[in-house]
PDB file of C-alpha atoms in Angstrom:
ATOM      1  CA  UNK A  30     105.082 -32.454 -25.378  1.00  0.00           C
ATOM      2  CA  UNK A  31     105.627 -36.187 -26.321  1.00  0.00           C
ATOM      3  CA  UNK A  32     105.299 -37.406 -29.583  1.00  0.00           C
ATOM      4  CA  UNK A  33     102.459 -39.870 -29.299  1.00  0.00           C
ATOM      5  CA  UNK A  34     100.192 -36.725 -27.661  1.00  0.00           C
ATOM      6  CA  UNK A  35     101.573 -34.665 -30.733  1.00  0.00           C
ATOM      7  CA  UNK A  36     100.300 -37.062 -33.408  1.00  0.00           C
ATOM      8  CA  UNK A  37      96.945 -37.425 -31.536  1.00  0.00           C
ATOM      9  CA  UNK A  38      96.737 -33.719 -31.126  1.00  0.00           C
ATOM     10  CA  UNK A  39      97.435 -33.332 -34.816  1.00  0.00           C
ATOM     11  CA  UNK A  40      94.770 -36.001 -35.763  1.00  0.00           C
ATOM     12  CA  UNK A  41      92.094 -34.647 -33.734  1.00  0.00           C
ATOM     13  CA  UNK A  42      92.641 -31.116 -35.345  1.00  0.00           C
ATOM     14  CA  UNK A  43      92.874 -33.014 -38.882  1.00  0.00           C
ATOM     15  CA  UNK A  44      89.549 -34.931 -38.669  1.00  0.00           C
ATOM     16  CA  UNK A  45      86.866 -31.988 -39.272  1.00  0.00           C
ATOM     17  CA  UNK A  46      88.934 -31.443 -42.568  1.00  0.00           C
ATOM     18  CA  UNK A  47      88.579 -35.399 -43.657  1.00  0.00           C
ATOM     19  CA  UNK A  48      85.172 -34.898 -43.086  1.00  0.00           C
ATOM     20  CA  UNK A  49      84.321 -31.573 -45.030  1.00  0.00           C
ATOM     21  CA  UNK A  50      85.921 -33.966 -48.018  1.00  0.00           C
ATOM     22  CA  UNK A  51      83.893 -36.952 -47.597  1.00  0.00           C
ATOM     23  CA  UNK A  52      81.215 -37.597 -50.824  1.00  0.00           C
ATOM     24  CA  UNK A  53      78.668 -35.434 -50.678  1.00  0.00           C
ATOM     25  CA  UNK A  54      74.958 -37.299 -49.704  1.00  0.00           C
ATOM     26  CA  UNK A  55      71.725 -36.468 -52.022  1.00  0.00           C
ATOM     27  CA  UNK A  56      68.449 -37.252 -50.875  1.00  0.00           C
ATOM     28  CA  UNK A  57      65.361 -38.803 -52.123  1.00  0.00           C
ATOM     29  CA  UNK A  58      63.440 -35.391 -52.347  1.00  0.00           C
ATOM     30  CA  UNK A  59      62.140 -34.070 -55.752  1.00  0.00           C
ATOM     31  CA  UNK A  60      61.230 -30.620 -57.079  1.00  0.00           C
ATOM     32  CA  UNK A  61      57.954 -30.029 -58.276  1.00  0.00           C
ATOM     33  CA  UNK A  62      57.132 -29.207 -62.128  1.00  0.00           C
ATOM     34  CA  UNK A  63      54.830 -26.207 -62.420  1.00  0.00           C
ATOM     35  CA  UNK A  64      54.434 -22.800 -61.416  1.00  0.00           C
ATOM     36  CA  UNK A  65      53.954 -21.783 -57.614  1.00  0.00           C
ATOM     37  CA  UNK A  66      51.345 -18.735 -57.125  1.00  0.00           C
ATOM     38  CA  UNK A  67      51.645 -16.751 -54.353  1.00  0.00           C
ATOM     39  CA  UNK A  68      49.093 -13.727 -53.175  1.00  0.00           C
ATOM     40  CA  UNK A  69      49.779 -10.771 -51.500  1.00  0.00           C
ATOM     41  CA  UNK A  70      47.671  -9.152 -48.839  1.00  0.00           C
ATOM     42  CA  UNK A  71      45.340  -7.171 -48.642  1.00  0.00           C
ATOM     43  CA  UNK A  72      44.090  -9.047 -52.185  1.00  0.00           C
ATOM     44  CA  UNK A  73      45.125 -12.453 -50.893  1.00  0.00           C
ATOM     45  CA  UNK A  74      41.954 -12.523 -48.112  1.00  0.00           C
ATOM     46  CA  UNK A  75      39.214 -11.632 -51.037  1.00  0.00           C
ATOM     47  CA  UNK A  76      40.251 -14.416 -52.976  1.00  0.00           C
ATOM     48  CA  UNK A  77      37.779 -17.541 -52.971  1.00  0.00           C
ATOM     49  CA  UNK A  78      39.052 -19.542 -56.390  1.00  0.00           C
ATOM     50  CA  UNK A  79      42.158 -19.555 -58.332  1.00  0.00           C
ATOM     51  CA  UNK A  80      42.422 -20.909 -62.037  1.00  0.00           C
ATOM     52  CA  UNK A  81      45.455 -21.508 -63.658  1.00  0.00           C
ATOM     53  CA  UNK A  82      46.116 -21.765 -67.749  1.00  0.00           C
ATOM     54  CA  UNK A  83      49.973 -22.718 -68.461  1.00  0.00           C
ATOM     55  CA  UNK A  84      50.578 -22.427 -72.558  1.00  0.00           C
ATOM     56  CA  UNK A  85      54.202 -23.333 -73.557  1.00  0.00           C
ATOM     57  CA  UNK A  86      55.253 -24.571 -77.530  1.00  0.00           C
ATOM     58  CA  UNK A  87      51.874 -24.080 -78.704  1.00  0.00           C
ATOM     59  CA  UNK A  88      50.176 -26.063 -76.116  1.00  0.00           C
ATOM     60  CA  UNK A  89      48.113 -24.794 -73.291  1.00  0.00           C
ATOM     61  CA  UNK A  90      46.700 -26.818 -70.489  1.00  0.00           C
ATOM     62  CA  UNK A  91      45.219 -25.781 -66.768  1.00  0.00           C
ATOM     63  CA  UNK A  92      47.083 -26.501 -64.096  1.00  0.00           C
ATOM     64  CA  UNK A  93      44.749 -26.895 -61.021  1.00  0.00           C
ATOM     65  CA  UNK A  94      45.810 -24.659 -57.981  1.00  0.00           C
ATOM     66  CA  UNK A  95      44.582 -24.378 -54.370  1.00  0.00           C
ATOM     67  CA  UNK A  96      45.498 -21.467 -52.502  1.00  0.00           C
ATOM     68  CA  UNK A  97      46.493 -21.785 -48.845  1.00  0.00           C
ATOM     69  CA  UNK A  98      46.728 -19.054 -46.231  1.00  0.00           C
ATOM     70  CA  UNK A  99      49.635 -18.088 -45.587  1.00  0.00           C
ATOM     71  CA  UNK A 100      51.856 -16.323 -43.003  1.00  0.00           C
ATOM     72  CA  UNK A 101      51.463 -12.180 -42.598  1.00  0.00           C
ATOM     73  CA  UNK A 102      47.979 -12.222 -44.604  1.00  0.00           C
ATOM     74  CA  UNK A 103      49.147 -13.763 -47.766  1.00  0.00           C
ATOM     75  CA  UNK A 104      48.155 -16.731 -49.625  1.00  0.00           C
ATOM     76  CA  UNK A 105      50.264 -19.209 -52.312  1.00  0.00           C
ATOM     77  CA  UNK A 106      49.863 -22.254 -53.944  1.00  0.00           C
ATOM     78  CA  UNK A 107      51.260 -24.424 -56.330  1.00  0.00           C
ATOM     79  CA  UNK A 108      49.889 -25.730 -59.970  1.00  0.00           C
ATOM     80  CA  UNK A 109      51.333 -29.058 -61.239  1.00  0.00           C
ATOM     81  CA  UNK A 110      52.604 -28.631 -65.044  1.00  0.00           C
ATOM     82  CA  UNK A 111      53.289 -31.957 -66.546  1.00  0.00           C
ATOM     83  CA  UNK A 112      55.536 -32.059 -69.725  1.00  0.00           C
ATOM     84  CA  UNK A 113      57.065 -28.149 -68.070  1.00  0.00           C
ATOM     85  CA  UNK A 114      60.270 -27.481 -69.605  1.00  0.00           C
ATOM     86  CA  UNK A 115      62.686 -24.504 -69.306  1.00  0.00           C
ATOM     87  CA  UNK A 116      61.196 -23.183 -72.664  1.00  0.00           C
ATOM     88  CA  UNK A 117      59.486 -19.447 -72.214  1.00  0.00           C
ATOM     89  CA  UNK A 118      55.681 -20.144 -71.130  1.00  0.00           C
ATOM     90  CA  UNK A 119      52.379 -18.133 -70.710  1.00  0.00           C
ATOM     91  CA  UNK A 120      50.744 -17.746 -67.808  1.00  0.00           C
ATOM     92  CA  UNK A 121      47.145 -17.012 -67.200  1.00  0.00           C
ATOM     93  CA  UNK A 122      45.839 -16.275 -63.338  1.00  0.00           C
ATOM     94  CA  UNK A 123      42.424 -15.795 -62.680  1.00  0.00           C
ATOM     95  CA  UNK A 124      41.451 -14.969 -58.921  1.00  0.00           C
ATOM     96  CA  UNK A 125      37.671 -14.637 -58.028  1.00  0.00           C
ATOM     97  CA  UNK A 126      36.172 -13.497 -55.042  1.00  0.00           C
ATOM     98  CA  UNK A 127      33.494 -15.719 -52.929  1.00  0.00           C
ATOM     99  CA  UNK A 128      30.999 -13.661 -54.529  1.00  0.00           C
ATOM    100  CA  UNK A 129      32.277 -15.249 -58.453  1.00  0.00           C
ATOM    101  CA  UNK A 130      33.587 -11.303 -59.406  1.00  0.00           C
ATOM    102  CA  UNK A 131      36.749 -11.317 -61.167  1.00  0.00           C
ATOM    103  CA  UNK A 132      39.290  -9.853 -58.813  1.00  0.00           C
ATOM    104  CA  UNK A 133      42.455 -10.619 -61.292  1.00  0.00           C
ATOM    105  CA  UNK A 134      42.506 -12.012 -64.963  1.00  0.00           C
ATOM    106  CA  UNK A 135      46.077 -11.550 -65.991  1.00  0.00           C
ATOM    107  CA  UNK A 136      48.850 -13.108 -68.022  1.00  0.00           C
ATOM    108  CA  UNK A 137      52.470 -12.958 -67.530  1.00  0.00           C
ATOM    109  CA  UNK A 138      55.473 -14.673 -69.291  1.00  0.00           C
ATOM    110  CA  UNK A 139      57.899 -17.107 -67.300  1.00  0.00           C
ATOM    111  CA  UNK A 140      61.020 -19.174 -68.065  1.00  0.00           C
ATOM    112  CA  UNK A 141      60.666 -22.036 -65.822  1.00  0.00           C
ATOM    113  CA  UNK A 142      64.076 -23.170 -64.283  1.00  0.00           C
ATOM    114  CA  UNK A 143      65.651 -26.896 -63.232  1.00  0.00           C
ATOM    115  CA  UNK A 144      66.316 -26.336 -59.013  1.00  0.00           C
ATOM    116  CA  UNK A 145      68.432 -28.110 -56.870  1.00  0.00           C
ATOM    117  CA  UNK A 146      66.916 -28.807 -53.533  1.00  0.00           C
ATOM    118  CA  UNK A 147      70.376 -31.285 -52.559  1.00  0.00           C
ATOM    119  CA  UNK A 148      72.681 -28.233 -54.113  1.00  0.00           C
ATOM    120  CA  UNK A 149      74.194 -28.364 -57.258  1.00  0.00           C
ATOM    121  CA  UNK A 150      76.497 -31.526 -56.939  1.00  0.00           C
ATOM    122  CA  UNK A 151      73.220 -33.575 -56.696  1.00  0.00           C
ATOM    123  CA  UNK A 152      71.525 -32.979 -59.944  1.00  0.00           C
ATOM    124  CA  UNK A 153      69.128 -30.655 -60.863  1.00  0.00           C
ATOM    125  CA  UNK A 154      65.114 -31.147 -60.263  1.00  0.00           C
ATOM    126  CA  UNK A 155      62.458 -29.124 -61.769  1.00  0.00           C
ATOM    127  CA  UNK A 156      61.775 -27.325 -63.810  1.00  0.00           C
ATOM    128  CA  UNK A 157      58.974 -24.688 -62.057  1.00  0.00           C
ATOM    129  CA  UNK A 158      58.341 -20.732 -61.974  1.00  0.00           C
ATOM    130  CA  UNK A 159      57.226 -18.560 -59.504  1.00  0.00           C
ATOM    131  CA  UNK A 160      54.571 -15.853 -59.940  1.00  0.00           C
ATOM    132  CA  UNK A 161      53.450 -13.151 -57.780  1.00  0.00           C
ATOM    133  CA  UNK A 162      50.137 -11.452 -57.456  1.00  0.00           C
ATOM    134  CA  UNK A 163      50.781  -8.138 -55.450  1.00  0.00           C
ATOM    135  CA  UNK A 164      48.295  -6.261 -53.022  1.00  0.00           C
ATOM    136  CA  UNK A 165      47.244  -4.361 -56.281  1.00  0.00           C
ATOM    137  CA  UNK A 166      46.735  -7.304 -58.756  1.00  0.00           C
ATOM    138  CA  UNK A 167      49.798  -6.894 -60.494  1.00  0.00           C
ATOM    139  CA  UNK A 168      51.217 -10.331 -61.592  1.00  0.00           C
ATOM    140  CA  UNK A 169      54.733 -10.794 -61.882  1.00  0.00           C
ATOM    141  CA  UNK A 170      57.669 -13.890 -62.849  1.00  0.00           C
ATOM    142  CA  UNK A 171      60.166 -13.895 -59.491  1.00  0.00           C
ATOM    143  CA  UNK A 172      63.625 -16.009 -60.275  1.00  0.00           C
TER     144      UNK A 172
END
C-alpha cells in the first residue's frame, strides 16, 4: 500500500473520532416548572375535572391542570408552578367525576428536581415533579 492511500485511509478512520469531540450543541428548549399528573386506567376514564393545590415554604397556590387522554386508557397532564423550587412541596389532587362526585382528594409530598432535556453539559431546566394517580386512587411522587 502507498503512502498517500495510507494517510487517507488513516484520516478517514480518524474523522468519526474528531467528531465525537467536537462542542457539544444545546438547544433552545426549556423544561417546564410544576408538577405533571398522570392517571391510570381504569380511574383515568371516570375522571371529568382535575384541581391542583401546590404548597411549598408556607405558600400554597393552584396550579391549573387539564387532563388529556392518553395512550393504553390513561390520562396526564401538567400544572404550571411559578416560583417551584427544589424545596420539599405539598401536593393536593382532586379528581371528580362528570357527575361532580369526588373520585380522589389526596395529598402527597414531592421534591421537585432541575432536568436536563440537552443532557447534563447543557445546564439544567426545571425544576418539576411527577405524580401518579393509580387505577385505585393511590397518589404517589415518581423521580
Amino acid at each position: 500500500m502507498n503512502r498517500h492511500r495510507t494517510l487517507g485511509l488513516l484520516a478517514i478512520l480518524l474523522l468519526p473520532l474528531a467528531a465525537c469531540q467536537s462542542e457539544r450543541i444545546c438547544t433552545a428548549i426549556g423544561t417546564p416548572v410544576g408538577i405533571q399528573v398522570d392517571v391510570a386506567p381504569p380511574l383515568a376514564g371516570r375522571v371529568a375535572a382535575a384541581e391542583m393545590e401546590v404548597c411549598q415554604a408556607g405558600a400554597c397556590r393552584p396550579a391549573r391542570l387539564e387532563l388529556f387522554v392518553a395512550g393504553g386508557g390513561g390520562s396526564n397532564g401538567f400544572g404550571d408552578v411559578r416560583g417551584l423550587s427544589k424545596e420539599p412541596a405539598r401536593v393536593a389532587l382532586k379528581l371528580t367525576s362528570p357527575g361532580g362526585d369526588t373520585l380522589v382528594d389526596r395529598r402527597v409530598e414531592v421534591v421537585p428536581r432541575g432536568r436536563y432535556p440537552n443532557g447534563p453539559d447543557c445546564g439544567e431546566g426545571g425544576p418539576n415533579a411527577r405524580v401518579v394517580v393509580d387505577g385505585d386512587g393511590t397518589l404517589r411522587e415518581v423521580p
